[in-house]
Backbone as JSON Lines, residues from 0, in Angstrom:
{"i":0,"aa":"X","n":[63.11,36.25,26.09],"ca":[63.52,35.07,26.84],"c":[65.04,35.04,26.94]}
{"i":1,"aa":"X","n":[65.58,35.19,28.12],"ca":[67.2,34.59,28.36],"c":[67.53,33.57,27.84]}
{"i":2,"aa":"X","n":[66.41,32.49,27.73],"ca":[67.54,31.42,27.29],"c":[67.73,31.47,26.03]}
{"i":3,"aa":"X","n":[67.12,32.27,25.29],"ca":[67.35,32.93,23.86],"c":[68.51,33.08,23.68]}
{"i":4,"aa":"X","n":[69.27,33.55,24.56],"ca":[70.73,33.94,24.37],"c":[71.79,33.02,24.69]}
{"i":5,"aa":"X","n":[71.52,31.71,24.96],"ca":[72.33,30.72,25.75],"c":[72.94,30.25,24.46]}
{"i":6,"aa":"X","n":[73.57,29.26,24.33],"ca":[74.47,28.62,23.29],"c":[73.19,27.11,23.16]}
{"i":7,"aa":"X","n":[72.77,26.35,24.25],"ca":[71.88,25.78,23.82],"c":[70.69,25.34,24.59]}
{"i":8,"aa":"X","n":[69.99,24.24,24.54],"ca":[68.5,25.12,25.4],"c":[68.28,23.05,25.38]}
{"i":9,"aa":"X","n":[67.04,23.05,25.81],"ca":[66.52,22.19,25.82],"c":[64.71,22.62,26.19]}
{"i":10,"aa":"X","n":[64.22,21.86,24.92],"ca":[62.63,22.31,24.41],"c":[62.01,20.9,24.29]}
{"i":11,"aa":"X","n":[60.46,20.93,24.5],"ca":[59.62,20.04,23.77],"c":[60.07,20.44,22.23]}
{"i":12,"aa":"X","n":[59.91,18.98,20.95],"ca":[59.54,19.14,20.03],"c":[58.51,18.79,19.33]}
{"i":13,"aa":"X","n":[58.1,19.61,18.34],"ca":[56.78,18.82,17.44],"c":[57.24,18.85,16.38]}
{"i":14,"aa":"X","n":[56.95,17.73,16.03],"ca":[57.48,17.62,14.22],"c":[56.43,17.97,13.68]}
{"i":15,"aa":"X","n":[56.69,18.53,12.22],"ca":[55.8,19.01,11.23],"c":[56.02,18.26,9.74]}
{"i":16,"aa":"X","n":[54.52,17.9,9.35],"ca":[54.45,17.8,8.56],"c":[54.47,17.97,6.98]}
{"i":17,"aa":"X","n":[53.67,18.65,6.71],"ca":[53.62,19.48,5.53],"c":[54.09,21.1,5.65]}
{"i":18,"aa":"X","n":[54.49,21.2,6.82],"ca":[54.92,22.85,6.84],"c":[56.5,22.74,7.06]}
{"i":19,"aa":"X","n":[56.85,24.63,6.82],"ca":[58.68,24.56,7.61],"c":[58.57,25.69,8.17]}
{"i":20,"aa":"X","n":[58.61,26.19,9.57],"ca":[58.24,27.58,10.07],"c":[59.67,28.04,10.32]}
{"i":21,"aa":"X","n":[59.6,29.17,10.07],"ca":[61.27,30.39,9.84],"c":[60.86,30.96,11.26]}
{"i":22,"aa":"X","n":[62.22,31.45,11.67],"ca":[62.04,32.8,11.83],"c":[61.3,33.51,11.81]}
{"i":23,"aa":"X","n":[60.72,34.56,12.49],"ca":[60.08,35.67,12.83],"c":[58.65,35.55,11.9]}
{"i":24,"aa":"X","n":[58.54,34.21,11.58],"ca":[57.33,34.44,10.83],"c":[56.42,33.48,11.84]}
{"i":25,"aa":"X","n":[55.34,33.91,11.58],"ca":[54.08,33.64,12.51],"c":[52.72,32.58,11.38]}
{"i":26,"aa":"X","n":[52.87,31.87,12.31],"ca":[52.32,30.39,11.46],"c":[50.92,29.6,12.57]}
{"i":27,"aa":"X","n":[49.59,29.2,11.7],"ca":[49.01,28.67,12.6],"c":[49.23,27.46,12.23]}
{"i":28,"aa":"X","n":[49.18,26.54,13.37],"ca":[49.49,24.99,13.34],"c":[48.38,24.38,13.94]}
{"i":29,"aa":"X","n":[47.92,23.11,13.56],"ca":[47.06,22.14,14.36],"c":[48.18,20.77,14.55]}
{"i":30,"aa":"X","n":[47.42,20.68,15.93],"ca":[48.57,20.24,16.63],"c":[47.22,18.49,17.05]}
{"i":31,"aa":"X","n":[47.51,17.68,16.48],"ca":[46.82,16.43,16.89],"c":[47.35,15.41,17.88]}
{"i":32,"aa":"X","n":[48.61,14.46,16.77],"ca":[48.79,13.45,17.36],"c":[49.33,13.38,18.8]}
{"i":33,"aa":"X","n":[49.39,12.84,19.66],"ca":[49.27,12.37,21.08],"c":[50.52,13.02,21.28]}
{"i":34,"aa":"X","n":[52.13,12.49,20.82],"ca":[53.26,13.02,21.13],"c":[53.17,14.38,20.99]}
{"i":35,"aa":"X","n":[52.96,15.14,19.88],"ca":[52.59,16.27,20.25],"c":[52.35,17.11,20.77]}
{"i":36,"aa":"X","n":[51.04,16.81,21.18],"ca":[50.16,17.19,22.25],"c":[50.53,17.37,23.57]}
{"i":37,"aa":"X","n":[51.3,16.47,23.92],"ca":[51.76,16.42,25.13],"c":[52.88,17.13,25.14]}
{"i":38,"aa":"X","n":[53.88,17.44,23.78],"ca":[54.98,17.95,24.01],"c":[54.18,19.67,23.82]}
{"i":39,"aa":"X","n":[53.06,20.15,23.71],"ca":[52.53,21.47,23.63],"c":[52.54,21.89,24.75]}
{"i":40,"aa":"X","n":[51.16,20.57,25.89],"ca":[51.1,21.02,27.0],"c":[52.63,21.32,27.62]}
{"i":41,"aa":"X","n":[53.43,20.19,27.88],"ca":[54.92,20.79,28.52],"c":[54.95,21.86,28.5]}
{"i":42,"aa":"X","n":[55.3,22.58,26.77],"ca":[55.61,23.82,26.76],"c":[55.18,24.94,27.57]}
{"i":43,"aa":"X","n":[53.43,24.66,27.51],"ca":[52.95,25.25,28.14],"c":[53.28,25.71,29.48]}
{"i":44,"aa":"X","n":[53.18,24.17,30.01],"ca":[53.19,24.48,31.59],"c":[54.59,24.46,32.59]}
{"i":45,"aa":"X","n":[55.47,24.05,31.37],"ca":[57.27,23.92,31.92],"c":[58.19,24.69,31.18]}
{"i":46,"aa":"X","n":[58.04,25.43,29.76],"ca":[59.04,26.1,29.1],"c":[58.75,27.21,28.67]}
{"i":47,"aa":"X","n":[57.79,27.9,29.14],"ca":[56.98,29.41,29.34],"c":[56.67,29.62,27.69]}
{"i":48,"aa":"X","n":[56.11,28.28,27.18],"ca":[55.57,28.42,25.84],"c":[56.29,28.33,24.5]}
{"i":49,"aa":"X","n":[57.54,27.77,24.48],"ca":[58.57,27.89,23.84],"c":[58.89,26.07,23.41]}
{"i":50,"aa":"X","n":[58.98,25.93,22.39],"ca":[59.17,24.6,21.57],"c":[59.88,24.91,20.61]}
{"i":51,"aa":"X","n":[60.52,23.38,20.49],"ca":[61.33,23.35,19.07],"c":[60.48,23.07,17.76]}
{"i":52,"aa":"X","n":[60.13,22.78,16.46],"ca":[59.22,22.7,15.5],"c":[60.72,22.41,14.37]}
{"i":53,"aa":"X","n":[60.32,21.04,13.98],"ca":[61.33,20.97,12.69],"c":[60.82,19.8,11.96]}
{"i":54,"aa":"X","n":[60.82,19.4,10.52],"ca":[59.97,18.91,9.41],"c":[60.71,17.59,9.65]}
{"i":55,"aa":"X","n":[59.47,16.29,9.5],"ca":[59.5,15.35,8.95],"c":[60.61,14.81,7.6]}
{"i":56,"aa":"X","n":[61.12,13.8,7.58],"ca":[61.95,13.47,6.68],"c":[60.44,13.12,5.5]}
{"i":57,"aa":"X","n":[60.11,11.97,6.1],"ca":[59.0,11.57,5.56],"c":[57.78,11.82,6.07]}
{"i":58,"aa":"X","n":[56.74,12.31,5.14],"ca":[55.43,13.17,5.82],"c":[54.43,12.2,5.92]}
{"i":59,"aa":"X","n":[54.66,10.71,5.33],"ca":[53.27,10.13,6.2],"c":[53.77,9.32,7.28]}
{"i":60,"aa":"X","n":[54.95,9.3,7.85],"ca":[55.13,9.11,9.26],"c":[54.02,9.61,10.12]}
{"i":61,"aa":"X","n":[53.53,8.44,10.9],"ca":[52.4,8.93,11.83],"c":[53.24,9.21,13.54]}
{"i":62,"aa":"X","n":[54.31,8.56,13.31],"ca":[55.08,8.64,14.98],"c":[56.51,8.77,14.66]}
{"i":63,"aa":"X","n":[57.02,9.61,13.85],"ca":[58.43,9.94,13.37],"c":[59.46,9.34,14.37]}
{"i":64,"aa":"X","n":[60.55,8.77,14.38],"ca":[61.89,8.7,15.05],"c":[62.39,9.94,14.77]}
{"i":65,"aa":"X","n":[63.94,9.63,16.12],"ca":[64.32,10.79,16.01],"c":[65.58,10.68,14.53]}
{"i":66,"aa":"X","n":[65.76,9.48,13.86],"ca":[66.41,9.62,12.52],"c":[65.47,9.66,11.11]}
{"i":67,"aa":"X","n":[63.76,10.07,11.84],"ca":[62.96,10.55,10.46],"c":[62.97,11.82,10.7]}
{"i":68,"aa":"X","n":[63.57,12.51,11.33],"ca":[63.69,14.17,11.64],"c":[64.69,15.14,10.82]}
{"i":69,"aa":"X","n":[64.24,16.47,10.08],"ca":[65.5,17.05,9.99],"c":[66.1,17.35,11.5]}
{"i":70,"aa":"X","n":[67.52,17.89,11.6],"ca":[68.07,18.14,12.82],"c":[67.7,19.74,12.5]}
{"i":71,"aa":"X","n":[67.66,20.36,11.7],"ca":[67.72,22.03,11.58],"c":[65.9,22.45,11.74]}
{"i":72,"aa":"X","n":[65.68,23.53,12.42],"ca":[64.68,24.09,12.61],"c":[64.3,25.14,13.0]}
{"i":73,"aa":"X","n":[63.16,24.7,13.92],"ca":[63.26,27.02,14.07],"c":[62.41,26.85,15.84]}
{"i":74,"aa":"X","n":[62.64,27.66,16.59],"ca":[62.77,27.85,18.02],"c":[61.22,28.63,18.1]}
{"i":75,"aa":"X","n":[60.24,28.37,18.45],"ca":[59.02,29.24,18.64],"c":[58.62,29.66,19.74]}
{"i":76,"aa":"X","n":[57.83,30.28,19.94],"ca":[56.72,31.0,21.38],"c":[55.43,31.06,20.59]}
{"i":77,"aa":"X","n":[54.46,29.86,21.55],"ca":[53.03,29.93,21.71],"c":[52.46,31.09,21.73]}
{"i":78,"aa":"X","n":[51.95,31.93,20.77],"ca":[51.3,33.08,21.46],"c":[49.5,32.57,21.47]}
{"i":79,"aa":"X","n":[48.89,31.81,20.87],"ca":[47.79,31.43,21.21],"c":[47.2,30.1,21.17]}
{"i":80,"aa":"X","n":[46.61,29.44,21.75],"ca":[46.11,27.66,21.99],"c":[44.87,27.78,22.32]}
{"i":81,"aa":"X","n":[44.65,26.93,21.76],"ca":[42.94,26.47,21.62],"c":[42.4,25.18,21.09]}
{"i":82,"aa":"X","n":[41.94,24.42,22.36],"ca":[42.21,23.29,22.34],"c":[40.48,22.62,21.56]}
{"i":83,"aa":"X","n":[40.48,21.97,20.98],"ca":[39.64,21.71,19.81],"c":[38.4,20.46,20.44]}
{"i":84,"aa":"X","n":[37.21,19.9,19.9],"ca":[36.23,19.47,20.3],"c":[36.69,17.94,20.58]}
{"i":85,"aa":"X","n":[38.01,17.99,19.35],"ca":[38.28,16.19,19.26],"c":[39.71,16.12,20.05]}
{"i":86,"aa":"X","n":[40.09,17.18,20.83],"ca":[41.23,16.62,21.46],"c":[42.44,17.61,20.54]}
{"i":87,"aa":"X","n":[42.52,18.09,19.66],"ca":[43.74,18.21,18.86],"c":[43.68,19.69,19.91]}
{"i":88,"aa":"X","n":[44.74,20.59,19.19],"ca":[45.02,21.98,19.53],"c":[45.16,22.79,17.88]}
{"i":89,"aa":"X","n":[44.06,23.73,18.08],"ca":[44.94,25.25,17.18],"c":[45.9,25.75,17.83]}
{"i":90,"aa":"X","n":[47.03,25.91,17.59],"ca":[48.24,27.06,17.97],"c":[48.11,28.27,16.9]}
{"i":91,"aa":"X","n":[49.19,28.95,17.34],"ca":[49.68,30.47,16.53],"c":[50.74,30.3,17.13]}
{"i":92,"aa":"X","n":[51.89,30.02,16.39],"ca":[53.37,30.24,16.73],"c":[53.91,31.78,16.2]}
{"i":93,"aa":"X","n":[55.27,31.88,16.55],"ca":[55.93,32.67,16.39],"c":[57.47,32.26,15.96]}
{"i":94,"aa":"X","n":[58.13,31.95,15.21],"ca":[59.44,31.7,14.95],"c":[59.98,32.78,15.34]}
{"i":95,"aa":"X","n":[61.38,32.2,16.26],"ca":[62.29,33.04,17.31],"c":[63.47,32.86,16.53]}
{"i":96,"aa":"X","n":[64.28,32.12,16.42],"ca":[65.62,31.47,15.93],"c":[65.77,30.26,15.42]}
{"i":97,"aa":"X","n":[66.58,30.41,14.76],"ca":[66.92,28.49,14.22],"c":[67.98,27.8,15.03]}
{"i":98,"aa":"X","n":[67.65,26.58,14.96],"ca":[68.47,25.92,15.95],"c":[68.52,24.2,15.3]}
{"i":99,"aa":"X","n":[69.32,23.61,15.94],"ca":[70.15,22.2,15.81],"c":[69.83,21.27,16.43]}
{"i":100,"aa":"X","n":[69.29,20.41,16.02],"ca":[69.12,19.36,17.36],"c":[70.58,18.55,17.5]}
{"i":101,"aa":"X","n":[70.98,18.35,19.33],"ca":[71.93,18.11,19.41],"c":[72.36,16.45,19.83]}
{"i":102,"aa":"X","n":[70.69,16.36,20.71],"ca":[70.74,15.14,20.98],"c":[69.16,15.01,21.9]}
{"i":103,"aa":"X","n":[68.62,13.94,21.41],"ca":[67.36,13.25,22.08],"c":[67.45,13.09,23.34]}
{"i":104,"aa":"X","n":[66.56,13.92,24.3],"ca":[66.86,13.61,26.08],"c":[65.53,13.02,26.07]}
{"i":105,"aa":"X","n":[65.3,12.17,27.0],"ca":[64.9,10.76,27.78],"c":[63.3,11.74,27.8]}
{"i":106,"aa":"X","n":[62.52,11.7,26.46],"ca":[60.98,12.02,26.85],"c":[60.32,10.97,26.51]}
{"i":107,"aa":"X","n":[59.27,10.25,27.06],"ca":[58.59,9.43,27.02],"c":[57.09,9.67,26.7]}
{"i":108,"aa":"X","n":[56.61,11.18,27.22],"ca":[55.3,11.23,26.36],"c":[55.09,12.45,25.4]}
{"i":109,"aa":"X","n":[56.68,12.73,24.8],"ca":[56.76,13.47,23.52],"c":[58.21,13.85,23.4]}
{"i":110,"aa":"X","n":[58.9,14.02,22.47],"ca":[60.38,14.04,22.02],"c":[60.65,15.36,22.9]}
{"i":111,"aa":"X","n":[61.67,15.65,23.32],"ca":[62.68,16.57,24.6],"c":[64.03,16.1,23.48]}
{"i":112,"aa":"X","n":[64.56,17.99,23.52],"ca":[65.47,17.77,22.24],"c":[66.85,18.79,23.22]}
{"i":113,"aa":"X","n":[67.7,18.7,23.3],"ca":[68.78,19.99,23.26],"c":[68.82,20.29,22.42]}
{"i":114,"aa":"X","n":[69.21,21.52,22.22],"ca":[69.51,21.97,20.64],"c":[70.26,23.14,20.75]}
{"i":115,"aa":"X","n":[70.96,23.21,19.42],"ca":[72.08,24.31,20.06],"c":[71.3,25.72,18.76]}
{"i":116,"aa":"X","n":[72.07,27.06,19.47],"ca":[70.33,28.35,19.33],"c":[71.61,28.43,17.58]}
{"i":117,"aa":"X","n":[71.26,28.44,16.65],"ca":[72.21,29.15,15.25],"c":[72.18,30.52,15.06]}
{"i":118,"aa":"X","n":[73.02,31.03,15.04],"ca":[73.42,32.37,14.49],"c":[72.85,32.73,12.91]}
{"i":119,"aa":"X","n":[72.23,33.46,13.04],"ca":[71.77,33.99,11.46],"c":[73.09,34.7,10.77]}
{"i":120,"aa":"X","n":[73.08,33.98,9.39],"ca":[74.15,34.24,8.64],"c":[73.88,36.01,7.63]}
{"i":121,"aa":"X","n":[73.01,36.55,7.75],"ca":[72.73,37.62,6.24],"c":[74.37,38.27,6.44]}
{"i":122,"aa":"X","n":[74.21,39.07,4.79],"ca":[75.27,39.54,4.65],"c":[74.91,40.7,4.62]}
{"i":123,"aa":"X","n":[74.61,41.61,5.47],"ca":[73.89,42.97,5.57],"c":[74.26,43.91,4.61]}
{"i":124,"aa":"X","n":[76.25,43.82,3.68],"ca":[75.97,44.72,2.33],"c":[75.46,43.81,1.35]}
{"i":125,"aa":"X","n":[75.07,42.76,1.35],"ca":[74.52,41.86,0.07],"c":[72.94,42.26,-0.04]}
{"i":126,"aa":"X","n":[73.06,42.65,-1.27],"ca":[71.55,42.71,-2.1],"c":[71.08,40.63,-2.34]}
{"i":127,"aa":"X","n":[69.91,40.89,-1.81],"ca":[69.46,39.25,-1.73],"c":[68.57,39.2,-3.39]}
{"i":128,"aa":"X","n":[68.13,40.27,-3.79],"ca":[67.33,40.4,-4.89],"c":[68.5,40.21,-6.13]}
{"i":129,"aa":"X","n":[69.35,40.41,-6.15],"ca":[70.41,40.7,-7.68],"c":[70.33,38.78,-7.86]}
């Protein structure tokens, strides 16, 4: 994705609950409540499958604000959806990059975030194990 490479983007988000998805790691999610949901389909059908995903301050928030949110998270691609008997969705994400939320844009039937893309910090001669 090009806009992979931009400085910052603008995505559906879904907040998460009990999970924190990284980077390049591949995570299945069920995707229920209504804001959600709707911020999936978007993805789907307006951001070629690509959402923001970043954790709950507090996890029994049933409709989080955007100041029960961390701002730090991780940038995904849908690689599979499957939409369930009661309405919810199975996903299979993919963590792409981490990113910032920069500021809340005007979504009304699920949070729309800018966010700016973060540079991964490793120290490629640092041993992470010592």
């Amino acid at each position: 994705m090009d806009r992979l490479n931009a400085k910052e983007l603008v995505l559906p988000l879904i907040p998460l609950r009990e999970l924190v998805a990284f980077p390049t790691v591949i995570v299945p999610i069920l995707v229920g409540r209504d804001k959600s949901v709707n911020a999936l389909k978007a993805s789907l059908s307006q951001y070629g499958g690509y959402l923001f995903l970043a954790a709950q301050t507090n996890q029994v928030t049933e409709t989080p604000l955007p100041d029960e949110m961390y701002e730090t998270g991780t940038i995904a691609k849908i690689e599979k959806s499957a939409e369930q008997s009661n309405g919810s969705f199975r996903i299979v994400i993919q963590g792409l990059k981490r990113g910032r939320i920069l500021q809340y844009v005007d979504g009304r039937d699920f949070h729309l975030v800018r966010l700016e893309v973060l540079e991964e910090r490793a120290d490629p001669g640092k041993n992470l194990l010592e």
